[in-house]
Amino acid sequence: NAGVTQTPKFQVLKTGQSMTLQCAQDMNHEYMSWYRQDPGMGLRLIHYSVGAGITDQGEVPNGYNVSRSTTEDFPLRLLSAAPSQTSVYFCASTSSGVSYEQYFGPGTRLTVT
Amino acid sequence: AQRVTQPEKLLSVFKGAPVELKCNYSYSGSPELFWYVQYSRQRLQLLLRHISRESIKGFTADLNKGETSFHLKKPFAQEEDSAMYYCALKVWGNTPLVFGKGTRLSVIA
């Protein structure tokens, strides 16, 4: 199993551009989530999904959209990039029940100039 | 509201010295606590969870509900322990974890 994969690894955007960060998992997990990691701020939840067709907002959802059309994929869209969105983005997939564990992808390092 | 506090941004210890990374939580329900570790430029990975009561890489953590704490301890630090450590709280069901801001552990040879 590949686990959780993310593309791209690195991205530079200009202010106002849009893009989609891809995330996929092959563990058949229902729950997936997106975090951003900033120095001194830890990991903050952007959006999450409890299954195909169902998404909800996390702590810092503004400026981001998500959709979940399949169990495997959970893309994160930046509608109009801003310098404040410069960050490292991590996607996570969660096993449920007594074996609860969040598995993280390798991250996407995004710079907005 | 649920919250995880890691009071130290950076902790430096000498190799062979004991390590304690502090974590306090705020949650009115029955908590489940985790420690995740992130080595340089790598993805986060689970280190241990309180319900398992296990020791991983020499680290242990005990949930103290009276003090609302879940401190991570290791009796003798190794250079390979240098990493970013995050304490995290699961509040209910299978919802995403709430993370603290992290503590960077630096083990000095």
PDB file of C-alpha atoms in Angstrom:
ATOM      1  CA  ASN A   1       0.000   0.000   0.000  1.00  0.00           C
ATOM      2  CA  ALA A   2       1.188   3.504  -0.831  1.00  0.00           C
ATOM      3  CA  GLY A   3      -0.718   4.954   2.137  1.00  0.00           C
ATOM      4  CA  VAL A   4      -1.405   8.662   1.732  1.00  0.00           C
ATOM      5  CA  THR A   5       0.084  10.414  -1.279  1.00  0.00           C
ATOM      6  CA  GLN A   6       0.162  14.129  -2.061  1.00  0.00           C
ATOM      7  CA  THR A   7       1.072  16.071  -5.173  1.00  0.00           C
ATOM      8  CA  PRO A   8       2.845  18.308  -5.866  1.00  0.00           C
ATOM      9  CA  LYS A   9       5.670  18.288  -3.304  1.00  0.00           C
ATOM     10  CA  PHE A  10       6.514  21.927  -3.944  1.00  0.00           C
ATOM     11  CA  GLN A  11       4.604  24.770  -5.568  1.00  0.00           C
ATOM     12  CA  VAL A  12       5.154  28.489  -6.069  1.00  0.00           C
ATOM     13  CA  LEU A  13       2.136  30.636  -6.908  1.00  0.00           C
ATOM     14  CA  LYS A  14       1.613  34.283  -7.562  1.00  0.00           C
ATOM     15  CA  THR A  15      -0.995  36.155  -5.562  1.00  0.00           C
ATOM     16  CA  GLY A  16      -4.420  35.635  -7.083  1.00  0.00           C
ATOM     17  CA  GLN A  17      -3.648  32.364  -8.836  1.00  0.00           C
ATOM     18  CA  SER A  18      -5.659  29.266  -8.090  1.00  0.00           C
ATOM     19  CA  MET A  19      -4.535  25.681  -7.778  1.00  0.00           C
ATOM     20  CA  THR A  20      -5.522  22.276  -6.456  1.00  0.00           C
ATOM     21  CA  LEU A  21      -3.477  20.209  -4.032  1.00  0.00           C
ATOM     22  CA  GLN A  22      -4.073  16.524  -4.612  1.00  0.00           C
ATOM     23  CA  CYS A  23      -4.417  13.880  -1.913  1.00  0.00           C
ATOM     24  CA  ALA A  24      -5.147  10.195  -2.318  1.00  0.00           C
ATOM     25  CA  GLN A  25      -5.261   7.197   0.006  1.00  0.00           C
ATOM     26  CA  ASP A  26      -5.482   3.484  -0.710  1.00  0.00           C
ATOM     27  CA  MET A  27      -6.535   2.279   2.745  1.00  0.00           C
ATOM     28  CA  ASN A  28     -10.285   2.606   2.171  1.00  0.00           C
ATOM     29  CA  HIS A  29     -10.641   5.068   5.029  1.00  0.00           C
ATOM     30  CA  GLU A  30     -13.835   7.053   5.297  1.00  0.00           C
ATOM     31  CA  TYR A  31     -12.301   9.996   7.162  1.00  0.00           C
ATOM     32  CA  MET A  32      -9.817  12.364   5.530  1.00  0.00           C
ATOM     33  CA  SER A  33      -8.613  15.812   6.497  1.00  0.00           C
ATOM     34  CA  TRP A  34      -6.370  18.709   5.505  1.00  0.00           C
ATOM     35  CA  TYR A  35      -4.070  20.584   7.867  1.00  0.00           C
ATOM     36  CA  ARG A  36      -1.682  23.446   7.390  1.00  0.00           C
ATOM     37  CA  GLN A  37       1.563  23.617   9.335  1.00  0.00           C
ATOM     38  CA  ASP A  38       3.097  26.980  10.160  1.00  0.00           C
ATOM     39  CA  PRO A  39       6.064  27.766  12.432  1.00  0.00           C
ATOM     40  CA  GLY A  40       4.904  28.366  15.976  1.00  0.00           C
ATOM     41  CA  MET A  41       1.302  27.523  15.085  1.00  0.00           C
ATOM     42  CA  GLY A  42       1.424  23.756  14.939  1.00  0.00           C
ATOM     43  CA  LEU A  43      -1.084  21.967  12.732  1.00  0.00           C
ATOM     44  CA  ARG A  44      -4.399  23.642  12.117  1.00  0.00           C
ATOM     45  CA  LEU A  45      -7.363  21.861  10.569  1.00  0.00           C
ATOM     46  CA  ILE A  46      -8.642  23.361   7.315  1.00  0.00           C
ATOM     47  CA  HIS A  47     -11.382  20.980   6.164  1.00  0.00           C
ATOM     48  CA  TYR A  48     -12.283  17.385   6.717  1.00  0.00           C
ATOM     49  CA  SER A  49     -14.545  14.717   5.252  1.00  0.00           C
ATOM     50  CA  VAL A  50     -16.397  11.857   6.918  1.00  0.00           C
ATOM     51  CA  GLY A  51     -17.108  10.069   3.652  1.00  0.00           C
ATOM     52  CA  ALA A  52     -17.734  10.534  -0.047  1.00  0.00           C
ATOM     53  CA  GLY A  53     -19.988  13.527  -0.608  1.00  0.00           C
ATOM     54  CA  ILE A  54     -19.662  14.851   2.957  1.00  0.00           C
ATOM     55  CA  THR A  55     -17.270  17.612   4.014  1.00  0.00           C
ATOM     56  CA  ASP A  56     -17.061  20.058   6.888  1.00  0.00           C
ATOM     57  CA  GLN A  57     -15.004  23.051   7.923  1.00  0.00           C
ATOM     58  CA  GLY A  58     -12.176  22.997  10.373  1.00  0.00           C
ATOM     59  CA  GLU A  59     -10.462  25.784  12.266  1.00  0.00           C
ATOM     60  CA  VAL A  60      -9.108  27.778   9.291  1.00  0.00           C
ATOM     61  CA  PRO A  61     -11.318  27.128   6.230  1.00  0.00           C
ATOM     62  CA  ASN A  62     -11.343  30.578   4.621  1.00  0.00           C
ATOM     63  CA  GLY A  63      -9.806  30.692   1.166  1.00  0.00           C
ATOM     64  CA  TYR A  64      -9.996  26.934   0.664  1.00  0.00           C
ATOM     65  CA  ASN A  65     -12.543  24.596  -0.896  1.00  0.00           C
ATOM     66  CA  VAL A  66     -12.789  20.830  -0.786  1.00  0.00           C
ATOM     67  CA  SER A  67     -14.906  18.104  -2.320  1.00  0.00           C
ATOM     68  CA  ARG A  68     -15.019  14.351  -1.878  1.00  0.00           C
ATOM     69  CA  SER A  69     -16.378  12.552  -4.896  1.00  0.00           C
ATOM     70  CA  THR A  70     -14.634   9.250  -4.133  1.00  0.00           C
ATOM     71  CA  THR A  71     -13.382   7.512  -0.994  1.00  0.00           C
ATOM     72  CA  GLU A  72      -9.818   7.643  -2.290  1.00  0.00           C
ATOM     73  CA  ASP A  73      -9.402  11.307  -3.224  1.00  0.00           C
ATOM     74  CA  PHE A  74      -9.715  14.525  -1.238  1.00  0.00           C
ATOM     75  CA  PRO A  75      -8.390  17.533  -3.185  1.00  0.00           C
ATOM     76  CA  LEU A  76      -7.881  20.961  -1.626  1.00  0.00           C
ATOM     77  CA  ARG A  77      -8.496  24.008  -3.802  1.00  0.00           C
ATOM     78  CA  LEU A  78      -7.030  27.441  -3.274  1.00  0.00           C
ATOM     79  CA  LEU A  79      -9.417  29.829  -4.970  1.00  0.00           C
ATOM     80  CA  SER A  80      -7.273  32.980  -5.085  1.00  0.00           C
ATOM     81  CA  ALA A  81      -3.897  32.462  -3.456  1.00  0.00           C
ATOM     82  CA  ALA A  82      -2.643  34.974  -0.904  1.00  0.00           C
ATOM     83  CA  PRO A  83       0.795  35.280   0.769  1.00  0.00           C
ATOM     84  CA  SER A  84      -0.874  34.273   4.066  1.00  0.00           C
ATOM     85  CA  GLN A  85      -1.453  30.851   2.529  1.00  0.00           C
ATOM     86  CA  THR A  86       2.265  30.186   2.303  1.00  0.00           C
ATOM     87  CA  SER A  87       2.562  27.031   4.386  1.00  0.00           C
ATOM     88  CA  VAL A  88       3.137  23.311   4.376  1.00  0.00           C
ATOM     89  CA  TYR A  89      -0.064  21.388   3.744  1.00  0.00           C
ATOM     90  CA  PHE A  90      -0.635  17.905   5.075  1.00  0.00           C
ATOM     91  CA  CYS A  91      -3.398  15.546   4.115  1.00  0.00           C
ATOM     92  CA  ALA A  92      -4.397  12.816   6.562  1.00  0.00           C
ATOM     93  CA  SER A  93      -6.469   9.686   6.329  1.00  0.00           C
ATOM     94  CA  THR A  94      -7.986   8.156   9.449  1.00  0.00           C
ATOM     95  CA  SER A  95      -8.652   4.582  10.446  1.00  0.00           C
ATOM     96  CA  SER A  96     -11.713   4.351  12.642  1.00  0.00           C
ATOM     97  CA  GLY A  97     -12.858   2.635  15.805  1.00  0.00           C
ATOM     98  CA  VAL A  98     -10.526   1.075  18.344  1.00  0.00           C
ATOM     99  CA  SER A  99      -7.626   1.246  15.899  1.00  0.00           C
ATOM    100  CA  TYR A 100      -8.074   4.979  15.364  1.00  0.00           C
ATOM    101  CA  GLU A 101      -4.969   6.526  13.839  1.00  0.00           C
ATOM    102  CA  GLN A 102      -4.363   9.448  11.506  1.00  0.00           C
ATOM    103  CA  TYR A 103      -1.947   8.642   8.696  1.00  0.00           C
ATOM    104  CA  PHE A 104      -0.284  11.639   7.114  1.00  0.00           C
ATOM    105  CA  GLY A 105       0.915  12.325   3.615  1.00  0.00           C
ATOM    106  CA  PRO A 106       4.400  13.704   2.884  1.00  0.00           C
ATOM    107  CA  GLY A 107       3.149  17.282   2.598  1.00  0.00           C
ATOM    108  CA  THR A 108       3.064  20.010  -0.040  1.00  0.00           C
ATOM    109  CA  ARG A 109       5.246  23.062   0.507  1.00  0.00           C
ATOM    110  CA  LEU A 110       3.441  26.062  -0.980  1.00  0.00           C
ATOM    111  CA  THR A 111       4.882  29.526  -1.427  1.00  0.00           C
ATOM    112  CA  VAL A 112       2.699  32.426  -2.532  1.00  0.00           C
ATOM    113  CA  THR A 113       4.550  35.507  -3.742  1.00  0.00           C
TER     114      THR A 113
ATOM    115  CA  ALA B   1     -13.585  24.389  23.598  1.00  0.00           C
ATOM    116  CA  GLN B   2     -11.039  21.635  23.261  1.00  0.00           C
ATOM    117  CA  ARG B   3      -7.438  22.758  23.292  1.00  0.00           C
ATOM    118  CA  VAL B   4      -3.954  21.237  23.546  1.00  0.00           C
ATOM    119  CA  THR B   5      -1.131  23.234  25.078  1.00  0.00           C
ATOM    120  CA  GLN B   6       2.556  22.488  24.670  1.00  0.00           C
ATOM    121  CA  PRO B   7       4.290  25.211  26.658  1.00  0.00           C
ATOM    122  CA  GLU B   8       7.799  24.719  25.278  1.00  0.00           C
ATOM    123  CA  LYS B   9       8.606  25.659  21.685  1.00  0.00           C
ATOM    124  CA  LEU B  10      12.145  24.330  21.993  1.00  0.00           C
ATOM    125  CA  LEU B  11      13.728  21.909  24.402  1.00  0.00           C
ATOM    126  CA  SER B  12      17.455  21.238  24.318  1.00  0.00           C
ATOM    127  CA  VAL B  13      18.995  18.398  26.314  1.00  0.00           C
ATOM    128  CA  PHE B  14      22.320  16.604  26.334  1.00  0.00           C
ATOM    129  CA  LYS B  15      22.619  13.058  25.084  1.00  0.00           C
ATOM    130  CA  GLY B  16      21.923  10.645  27.912  1.00  0.00           C
ATOM    131  CA  ALA B  17      19.903  13.159  29.913  1.00  0.00           C
ATOM    132  CA  PRO B  18      16.225  12.604  30.762  1.00  0.00           C
ATOM    133  CA  VAL B  19      13.594  14.203  28.567  1.00  0.00           C
ATOM    134  CA  GLU B  20      10.118  15.426  29.434  1.00  0.00           C
ATOM    135  CA  LEU B  21       7.924  17.105  26.834  1.00  0.00           C
ATOM    136  CA  LYS B  22       4.916  18.716  28.452  1.00  0.00           C
ATOM    137  CA  CYS B  23       1.354  18.525  27.167  1.00  0.00           C
ATOM    138  CA  ASN B  24      -1.829  19.772  28.792  1.00  0.00           C
ATOM    139  CA  TYR B  25      -5.312  19.528  27.374  1.00  0.00           C
ATOM    140  CA  SER B  26      -8.671  21.134  27.847  1.00  0.00           C
ATOM    141  CA  TYR B  27     -11.702  18.951  27.174  1.00  0.00           C
ATOM    142  CA  SER B  28     -14.822  18.287  29.188  1.00  0.00           C
ATOM    143  CA  GLY B  29     -15.384  14.762  27.892  1.00  0.00           C
ATOM    144  CA  SER B  30     -13.349  11.580  28.032  1.00  0.00           C
ATOM    145  CA  PRO B  31     -10.147  12.314  26.122  1.00  0.00           C
ATOM    146  CA  GLU B  32      -7.936  10.191  23.958  1.00  0.00           C
ATOM    147  CA  LEU B  33      -4.407  11.542  23.704  1.00  0.00           C
ATOM    148  CA  PHE B  34      -1.667  10.890  21.194  1.00  0.00           C
ATOM    149  CA  TRP B  35       1.929  11.893  20.563  1.00  0.00           C
ATOM    150  CA  TYR B  36       3.076  12.339  16.961  1.00  0.00           C
ATOM    151  CA  VAL B  37       6.682  12.868  15.863  1.00  0.00           C
ATOM    152  CA  GLN B  38       8.029  14.580  12.773  1.00  0.00           C
ATOM    153  CA  TYR B  39      11.668  14.034  11.861  1.00  0.00           C
ATOM    154  CA  SER B  40      13.366  16.586   9.645  1.00  0.00           C
ATOM    155  CA  ARG B  41      11.463  17.108   6.383  1.00  0.00           C
ATOM    156  CA  GLN B  42       9.391  13.955   6.904  1.00  0.00           C
ATOM    157  CA  ARG B  43       5.716  13.302   7.408  1.00  0.00           C
ATOM    158  CA  LEU B  44       4.160  13.103  10.844  1.00  0.00           C
ATOM    159  CA  GLN B  45       3.968   9.635  12.319  1.00  0.00           C
ATOM    160  CA  LEU B  46       2.289   8.249  15.379  1.00  0.00           C
ATOM    161  CA  LEU B  47       4.637   7.738  18.308  1.00  0.00           C
ATOM    162  CA  LEU B  48       2.224   6.483  20.932  1.00  0.00           C
ATOM    163  CA  ARG B  49      -1.321   6.714  22.232  1.00  0.00           C
ATOM    164  CA  HIS B  50      -2.440   6.676  25.832  1.00  0.00           C
ATOM    165  CA  ILE B  51      -4.872   3.789  25.513  1.00  0.00           C
ATOM    166  CA  SER B  52      -2.073   1.457  24.442  1.00  0.00           C
ATOM    167  CA  ARG B  53       0.058   2.175  27.514  1.00  0.00           C
ATOM    168  CA  GLU B  54       3.103   1.117  25.528  1.00  0.00           C
ATOM    169  CA  SER B  55       6.694   2.283  25.278  1.00  0.00           C
ATOM    170  CA  ILE B  56       7.917   3.233  21.812  1.00  0.00           C
ATOM    171  CA  LYS B  57      11.600   4.027  21.170  1.00  0.00           C
ATOM    172  CA  GLY B  58      11.985   4.324  24.933  1.00  0.00           C
ATOM    173  CA  PHE B  59       9.275   6.981  25.228  1.00  0.00           C
ATOM    174  CA  THR B  60       6.325   6.690  27.582  1.00  0.00           C
ATOM    175  CA  ALA B  61       3.393   8.939  28.395  1.00  0.00           C
ATOM    176  CA  ASP B  62       0.792   8.659  31.121  1.00  0.00           C
ATOM    177  CA  LEU B  63      -2.581  10.327  31.009  1.00  0.00           C
ATOM    178  CA  ASN B  64      -3.234  12.255  34.223  1.00  0.00           C
ATOM    179  CA  LYS B  65      -6.889  13.283  34.191  1.00  0.00           C
ATOM    180  CA  GLY B  66      -6.579  15.214  37.453  1.00  0.00           C
ATOM    181  CA  GLU B  67      -3.885  17.452  36.022  1.00  0.00           C
ATOM    182  CA  THR B  68      -5.229  17.169  32.444  1.00  0.00           C
ATOM    183  CA  SER B  69      -1.751  16.279  31.273  1.00  0.00           C
ATOM    184  CA  PHE B  70      -0.103  13.765  28.960  1.00  0.00           C
ATOM    185  CA  HIS B  71       3.613  14.449  29.266  1.00  0.00           C
ATOM    186  CA  LEU B  72       6.068  12.492  27.105  1.00  0.00           C
ATOM    187  CA  LYS B  73       9.112  11.087  28.881  1.00  0.00           C
ATOM    188  CA  LYS B  74      12.305   9.257  28.072  1.00  0.00           C
ATOM    189  CA  PRO B  75      14.970   8.435  30.658  1.00  0.00           C
ATOM    190  CA  PHE B  76      18.010   8.772  28.359  1.00  0.00           C
ATOM    191  CA  ALA B  77      17.857  10.992  25.275  1.00  0.00           C
ATOM    192  CA  GLN B  78      19.551   9.927  22.044  1.00  0.00           C
ATOM    193  CA  GLU B  79      20.671  12.136  19.162  1.00  0.00           C
ATOM    194  CA  GLU B  80      18.187  10.426  16.865  1.00  0.00           C
ATOM    195  CA  ASP B  81      15.364  11.676  19.100  1.00  0.00           C
ATOM    196  CA  SER B  82      15.879  15.188  17.742  1.00  0.00           C
ATOM    197  CA  ALA B  83      12.598  16.038  16.034  1.00  0.00           C
ATOM    198  CA  MET B  84       9.354  17.972  16.316  1.00  0.00           C
ATOM    199  CA  TYR B  85       6.863  16.445  18.740  1.00  0.00           C
ATOM    200  CA  TYR B  86       3.148  17.121  18.673  1.00  0.00           C
ATOM    201  CA  CYS B  87       0.611  16.251  21.312  1.00  0.00           C
ATOM    202  CA  ALA B  88      -2.889  15.650  19.943  1.00  0.00           C
ATOM    203  CA  LEU B  89      -6.393  15.159  21.304  1.00  0.00           C
ATOM    204  CA  LYS B  90      -9.252  13.123  19.859  1.00  0.00           C
ATOM    205  CA  VAL B  91     -12.528  14.521  21.135  1.00  0.00           C
ATOM    206  CA  TRP B  92     -15.191  12.139  19.838  1.00  0.00           C
ATOM    207  CA  GLY B  93     -15.917   9.542  17.199  1.00  0.00           C
ATOM    208  CA  ASN B  94     -13.450   9.550  14.356  1.00  0.00           C
ATOM    209  CA  THR B  95     -13.095  13.323  14.012  1.00  0.00           C
ATOM    210  CA  PRO B  96      -9.698  14.803  13.158  1.00  0.00           C
ATOM    211  CA  LEU B  97      -7.188  15.324  15.917  1.00  0.00           C
ATOM    212  CA  VAL B  98      -6.678  18.661  17.633  1.00  0.00           C
ATOM    213  CA  PHE B  99      -2.949  19.371  17.756  1.00  0.00           C
ATOM    214  CA  GLY B 100      -0.791  21.429  20.034  1.00  0.00           C
ATOM    215  CA  LYS B 101       1.739  23.849  18.584  1.00  0.00           C
ATOM    216  CA  GLY B 102       4.554  21.380  18.937  1.00  0.00           C
ATOM    217  CA  THR B 103       7.878  21.201  20.767  1.00  0.00           C
ATOM    218  CA  ARG B 104      11.167  20.922  18.934  1.00  0.00           C
ATOM    219  CA  LEU B 105      13.499  18.585  20.793  1.00  0.00           C
ATOM    220  CA  SER B 106      17.196  19.037  20.183  1.00  0.00           C
ATOM    221  CA  VAL B 107      19.538  16.430  21.650  1.00  0.00           C
ATOM    222  CA  ILE B 108      23.093  17.701  21.922  1.00  0.00           C
ATOM    223  CA  ALA B 109      25.995  15.276  21.688  1.00  0.00           C
TER     224      ALA B 109
END
